[in-house]
Amino acid sequence: MGSDNTAGKSTKQKMWGGRFSAAPGELMQAINVSIGFDQRLAAQDIRGSLAHAAMLAKNGIISKQDLKDIQEGLGEIKAEIADGTFPFSDELEDIHLNIEARLKDKIGDAAGRLHTGRSRNDQVATDFRLWVRDYLDHFDAQITDLMTALLTKASDHTDTIMPGFTHLQNAQPVTFGHHMLAYLEMFARDRSRMKDCRGRMNESPLGAAALAGTPYPIDRKMTAKELGFDRPMANSLDAVSARDFALEALSVASICATHLSRLSEEIVIWTSAQFQFVKLTDAFTTGSSIMPQKRNPDAAELIRAKTGRIMGALTSLTIVMKGLPLAYSKDMQEDKEPVFDAFDALSLGLAAMTGMVADMEPNEERLLESASAAYSTATDLADWLVRKLNMPFRDAHHVTGTIVALAEKQNKTLDAMALYDLQTVEPRITDDIYSVLTPLASASSRTSYGGTAPSEVAKQVKRWKKALG
Ligand code: ARG
């Protein structure tokens, strides 16, 4: 927004443009208003109110007629919000007051009785918990989809050889399926962390009222059950001031995002002209407006970047919370935007990554060629010397080093070296050694549990197919 205060702008625009020359009332509203973002809690707010009203009626705190009116009014409001006709108003500050005022328009005094035995403090804590819980359930489904996409790729490539790296240097040949399953394991842990988080946060703040509880004969167990919570929170001060559920959800979201980001980074490297390990179709790449040959992995880059936003949200909310005395402080209104933004970013990232994994085609020829380079089977050569010649591993390491130096001089891969040349370094070497020098032989020999051998990868694929159904 510009800083000039030109005529013809509305009062609101002038307020910003005029370097805060607005009336105090307007400034107060500008800093206080949250309806612009907390309208995302509308569905949860209505659910909470319906549960609360039913409980009030059951316990004789409001009449059956009031309950009926409240239910009808909230039903209409729900429909208005769904079809975009609800008149959201800044003057009414937040989602709770917007809905309550609208209910009053519709049903009169009964609307005022809905707020008996509760406060906006326990109301917002309840709404936000429900919202976070709903999103965790959505993530559970999304992560499952991503795991399924990884599993399909793994299953198609249990014996596709690729270079395995340490320090991004060729280390030992692995299989593409093994690499996919490594990510599947990480996302499985993310899913389990979200489940733990959901379990811990699934307690109801409703009925804690402003901070101290209420003298009305309310039934917190009833509202907790109605809203799908395991139990009411046991301390009313804690109930209205706790936001660690949001912090924990942001933490697990951040960890999940690091996994997305690492896979994105690999895709960026793999799709480069220098690597050409995998190909993405036009569905997940963009062209350059000036360089016609380019196919950029934008989706992977954006997922990598969005990880920064998600971690930023965790930092931001942690800092909002760290200095707050009990119980509610208005600072806590700033809890929502970071969570909304981070969860939307993670959801989009999970969806895009699922699409990219399905879209990605490994270039098998190029992967094998790269796995053969840089003497990636040198460890296998040393292991052969240990197994067949009973050489101590340290000596075998030394002999292998000498052979690699010779291969380098001859500009040959290990499996292309003449037996005669190998024997100049260690005369006891026989032509049996060639059975371990190809990348496929190397990978196939790694049959230890969790190893990269195609036979092991196939076993893990089978296990995951059963687990994911
Ligand atoms: N909009 C407020 C928030 O999100 C609702 C709670 C307001 N409570 C209060 N005592 N002013 O935090």
JSON list of N, CA and C and ligand atoms in Angstrom, two decimals, residues 32-35 37-38 41 93-96 119-125 210 243 328-336, ligand 1:
[
{"chain": "A", "resi": 32, "resn": "ASN", "atom": "N", "xyz": [-6.67, -5.21, 16.04]},
{"chain": "A", "resi": 32, "resn": "ASN", "atom": "CA", "xyz": [-7.41, -6.22, 16.81]},
{"chain": "A", "resi": 32, "resn": "ASN", "atom": "C", "xyz": [-8.11, -7.26, 15.92]},
{"chain": "A", "resi": 33, "resn": "VAL", "atom": "N", "xyz": [-8.46, -6.84, 14.72]},
{"chain": "A", "resi": 33, "resn": "VAL", "atom": "CA", "xyz": [-9.33, -7.66, 13.88]},
{"chain": "A", "resi": 33, "resn": "VAL", "atom": "C", "xyz": [-8.63, -8.95, 13.42]},
{"chain": "A", "resi": 34, "resn": "SER", "atom": "N", "xyz": [-9.38, -10.05, 13.47]},
{"chain": "A", "resi": 34, "resn": "SER", "atom": "CA", "xyz": [-8.78, -11.32, 13.02]},
{"chain": "A", "resi": 34, "resn": "SER", "atom": "C", "xyz": [-9.70, -12.08, 12.06]},
{"chain": "A", "resi": 35, "resn": "ILE", "atom": "N", "xyz": [-10.85, -11.49, 11.75]},
{"chain": "A", "resi": 35, "resn": "ILE", "atom": "CA", "xyz": [-11.82, -12.22, 10.92]},
{"chain": "A", "resi": 35, "resn": "ILE", "atom": "C", "xyz": [-11.25, -12.55, 9.53]},
{"chain": "A", "resi": 37, "resn": "PHE", "atom": "N", "xyz": [-8.54, -13.82, 8.80]},
{"chain": "A", "resi": 37, "resn": "PHE", "atom": "CA", "xyz": [-7.93, -15.16, 8.75]},
{"chain": "A", "resi": 37, "resn": "PHE", "atom": "C", "xyz": [-8.68, -16.20, 9.59]},
{"chain": "A", "resi": 38, "resn": "ASP", "atom": "N", "xyz": [-9.24, -15.76, 10.75]},
{"chain": "A", "resi": 38, "resn": "ASP", "atom": "CA", "xyz": [-9.82, -16.84, 11.58]},
{"chain": "A", "resi": 38, "resn": "ASP", "atom": "C", "xyz": [-11.19, -17.31, 11.08]},
{"chain": "A", "resi": 41, "resn": "LEU", "atom": "N", "xyz": [-11.84, -20.92, 10.78]},
{"chain": "A", "resi": 41, "resn": "LEU", "atom": "CA", "xyz": [-12.28, -21.78, 11.89]},
{"chain": "A", "resi": 41, "resn": "LEU", "atom": "C", "xyz": [-13.81, -21.90, 11.94]},
{"chain": "A", "resi": 93, "resn": "GLU", "atom": "N", "xyz": [-14.84, -8.11, 14.72]},
{"chain": "A", "resi": 93, "resn": "GLU", "atom": "CA", "xyz": [-13.57, -8.62, 15.22]},
{"chain": "A", "resi": 93, "resn": "GLU", "atom": "C", "xyz": [-13.17, -10.02, 14.74]},
{"chain": "A", "resi": 94, "resn": "ASP", "atom": "N", "xyz": [-13.85, -11.04, 15.28]},
{"chain": "A", "resi": 94, "resn": "ASP", "atom": "CA", "xyz": [-13.35, -12.40, 14.98]},
{"chain": "A", "resi": 94, "resn": "ASP", "atom": "C", "xyz": [-14.49, -13.33, 14.57]},
{"chain": "A", "resi": 95, "resn": "ILE", "atom": "N", "xyz": [-14.16, -14.57, 14.29]},
{"chain": "A", "resi": 95, "resn": "ILE", "atom": "CA", "xyz": [-15.15, -15.52, 13.81]},
{"chain": "A", "resi": 95, "resn": "ILE", "atom": "C", "xyz": [-16.22, -15.80, 14.87]},
{"chain": "A", "resi": 96, "resn": "HIS", "atom": "N", "xyz": [-15.81, -15.79, 16.13]},
{"chain": "A", "resi": 96, "resn": "HIS", "atom": "CA", "xyz": [-16.77, -16.12, 17.20]},
{"chain": "A", "resi": 96, "resn": "HIS", "atom": "C", "xyz": [-17.86, -15.06, 17.30]},
{"chain": "A", "resi": 119, "resn": "SER", "atom": "N", "xyz": [-16.44, -19.05, 27.37]},
{"chain": "A", "resi": 119, "resn": "SER", "atom": "CA", "xyz": [-15.85, -17.76, 27.05]},
{"chain": "A", "resi": 119, "resn": "SER", "atom": "C", "xyz": [-15.21, -17.91, 25.67]},
{"chain": "A", "resi": 120, "resn": "ARG", "atom": "N", "xyz": [-14.84, -16.82, 25.04]},
{"chain": "A", "resi": 120, "resn": "ARG", "atom": "CA", "xyz": [-14.13, -16.95, 23.78]},
{"chain": "A", "resi": 120, "resn": "ARG", "atom": "C", "xyz": [-12.77, -17.63, 23.98]},
{"chain": "A", "resi": 121, "resn": "ASN", "atom": "N", "xyz": [-12.28, -17.60, 25.23]},
{"chain": "A", "resi": 121, "resn": "ASN", "atom": "CA", "xyz": [-10.97, -18.20, 25.47]},
{"chain": "A", "resi": 121, "resn": "ASN", "atom": "C", "xyz": [-10.98, -19.72, 25.32]},
{"chain": "A", "resi": 122, "resn": "ASP", "atom": "N", "xyz": [-11.98, -20.35, 25.92]},
{"chain": "A", "resi": 122, "resn": "ASP", "atom": "CA", "xyz": [-12.05, -21.82, 25.71]},
{"chain": "A", "resi": 122, "resn": "ASP", "atom": "C", "xyz": [-12.64, -22.14, 24.34]},
{"chain": "A", "resi": 123, "resn": "GLN", "atom": "N", "xyz": [-13.45, -21.20, 23.83]},
{"chain": "A", "resi": 123, "resn": "GLN", "atom": "CA", "xyz": [-14.04, -21.41, 22.51]},
{"chain": "A", "resi": 123, "resn": "GLN", "atom": "C", "xyz": [-12.96, -21.45, 21.42]},
{"chain": "A", "resi": 124, "resn": "VAL", "atom": "N", "xyz": [-12.06, -20.46, 21.45]},
{"chain": "A", "resi": 124, "resn": "VAL", "atom": "CA", "xyz": [-11.04, -20.42, 20.39]},
{"chain": "A", "resi": 124, "resn": "VAL", "atom": "C", "xyz": [-10.05, -21.58, 20.56]},
{"chain": "A", "resi": 125, "resn": "ALA", "atom": "N", "xyz": [-9.76, -21.93, 21.81]},
{"chain": "A", "resi": 125, "resn": "ALA", "atom": "CA", "xyz": [-8.84, -23.04, 22.04]},
{"chain": "A", "resi": 125, "resn": "ALA", "atom": "C", "xyz": [-9.44, -24.34, 21.48]},
{"chain": "A", "resi": 210, "resn": "ALA", "atom": "N", "xyz": [-13.47, -18.70, 30.90]},
{"chain": "A", "resi": 210, "resn": "ALA", "atom": "CA", "xyz": [-12.44, -17.66, 30.68]},
{"chain": "A", "resi": 210, "resn": "ALA", "atom": "C", "xyz": [-11.07, -18.14, 31.13]},
{"chain": "A", "resi": 243, "resn": "ARG", "atom": "N", "xyz": [-0.79, -23.89, 23.95]},
{"chain": "A", "resi": 243, "resn": "ARG", "atom": "CA", "xyz": [-0.71, -23.95, 22.49]},
{"chain": "A", "resi": 243, "resn": "ARG", "atom": "C", "xyz": [0.39, -24.92, 22.07]},
{"chain": "A", "resi": 328, "resn": "TYR", "atom": "N", "xyz": [-4.92, -16.63, 29.31]},
{"chain": "A", "resi": 328, "resn": "TYR", "atom": "CA", "xyz": [-5.00, -16.13, 27.95]},
{"chain": "A", "resi": 328, "resn": "TYR", "atom": "C", "xyz": [-4.42, -14.72, 27.84]},
{"chain": "A", "resi": 329, "resn": "SER", "atom": "N", "xyz": [-3.65, -14.48, 26.79]},
{"chain": "A", "resi": 329, "resn": "SER", "atom": "CA", "xyz": [-3.25, -13.12, 26.40]},
{"chain": "A", "resi": 329, "resn": "SER", "atom": "C", "xyz": [-3.55, -12.97, 24.92]},
{"chain": "A", "resi": 330, "resn": "LYS", "atom": "N", "xyz": [-3.81, -11.73, 24.51]},
{"chain": "A", "resi": 330, "resn": "LYS", "atom": "CA", "xyz": [-4.23, -11.53, 23.13]},
{"chain": "A", "resi": 330, "resn": "LYS", "atom": "C", "xyz": [-3.13, -11.89, 22.13]},
{"chain": "A", "resi": 331, "resn": "ASP", "atom": "N", "xyz": [-1.90, -11.94, 22.63]},
{"chain": "A", "resi": 331, "resn": "ASP", "atom": "CA", "xyz": [-0.80, -12.42, 21.77]},
{"chain": "A", "resi": 331, "resn": "ASP", "atom": "C", "xyz": [-1.19, -13.71, 21.06]},
{"chain": "A", "resi": 332, "resn": "MET", "atom": "N", "xyz": [-2.01, -14.50, 21.78]},
{"chain": "A", "resi": 332, "resn": "MET", "atom": "CA", "xyz": [-2.32, -15.84, 21.27]},
{"chain": "A", "resi": 332, "resn": "MET", "atom": "C", "xyz": [-3.20, -15.83, 20.04]},
{"chain": "A", "resi": 333, "resn": "GLN", "atom": "N", "xyz": [-3.76, -14.67, 19.72]},
{"chain": "A", "resi": 333, "resn": "GLN", "atom": "CA", "xyz": [-4.50, -14.55, 18.46]},
{"chain": "A", "resi": 333, "resn": "GLN", "atom": "C", "xyz": [-3.54, -14.72, 17.27]},
{"chain": "A", "resi": 334, "resn": "GLU", "atom": "N", "xyz": [-2.27, -14.47, 17.53]},
{"chain": "A", "resi": 334, "resn": "GLU", "atom": "CA", "xyz": [-1.24, -14.60, 16.48]},
{"chain": "A", "resi": 334, "resn": "GLU", "atom": "C", "xyz": [-0.80, -16.05, 16.28]},
{"chain": "A", "resi": 335, "resn": "ASP", "atom": "N", "xyz": [-1.52, -16.97, 16.91]},
{"chain": "A", "resi": 335, "resn": "ASP", "atom": "CA", "xyz": [-1.12, -18.38, 16.77]},
{"chain": "A", "resi": 335, "resn": "ASP", "atom": "C", "xyz": [-1.59, -18.99, 15.45]},
{"chain": "A", "resi": 336, "resn": "LYS", "atom": "N", "xyz": [-2.62, -18.39, 14.85]},
{"chain": "A", "resi": 336, "resn": "LYS", "atom": "CA", "xyz": [-3.29, -19.09, 13.75]},
{"chain": "A", "resi": 336, "resn": "LYS", "atom": "C", "xyz": [-2.59, -18.96, 12.40]},
{"chain": "B", "resi": 1, "resn": "ARG", "atom": "N1", "xyz": [-9.89, -13.81, 18.44]},
{"chain": "B", "resi": 1, "resn": "ARG", "atom": "C1", "xyz": [-9.40, -14.25, 19.69]},
{"chain": "B", "resi": 1, "resn": "ARG", "atom": "C2", "xyz": [-8.19, -15.17, 19.48]},
{"chain": "B", "resi": 1, "resn": "ARG", "atom": "O1", "xyz": [-8.06, -15.69, 18.45]},
{"chain": "B", "resi": 1, "resn": "ARG", "atom": "C3", "xyz": [-10.45, -14.98, 20.45]},
{"chain": "B", "resi": 1, "resn": "ARG", "atom": "C4", "xyz": [-10.26, -14.99, 21.92]},
{"chain": "B", "resi": 1, "resn": "ARG", "atom": "C5", "xyz": [-10.50, -13.63, 22.46]},
{"chain": "B", "resi": 1, "resn": "ARG", "atom": "N2", "xyz": [-10.55, -13.62, 23.89]},
{"chain": "B", "resi": 1, "resn": "ARG", "atom": "C6", "xyz": [-10.51, -12.50, 24.56]},
{"chain": "B", "resi": 1, "resn": "ARG", "atom": "N3", "xyz": [-10.53, -12.60, 25.84]},
{"chain": "B", "resi": 1, "resn": "ARG", "atom": "N4", "xyz": [-10.36, -11.34, 23.98]},
{"chain": "B", "resi": 1, "resn": "ARG", "atom": "O2", "xyz": [-7.39, -15.36, 20.36]}
]
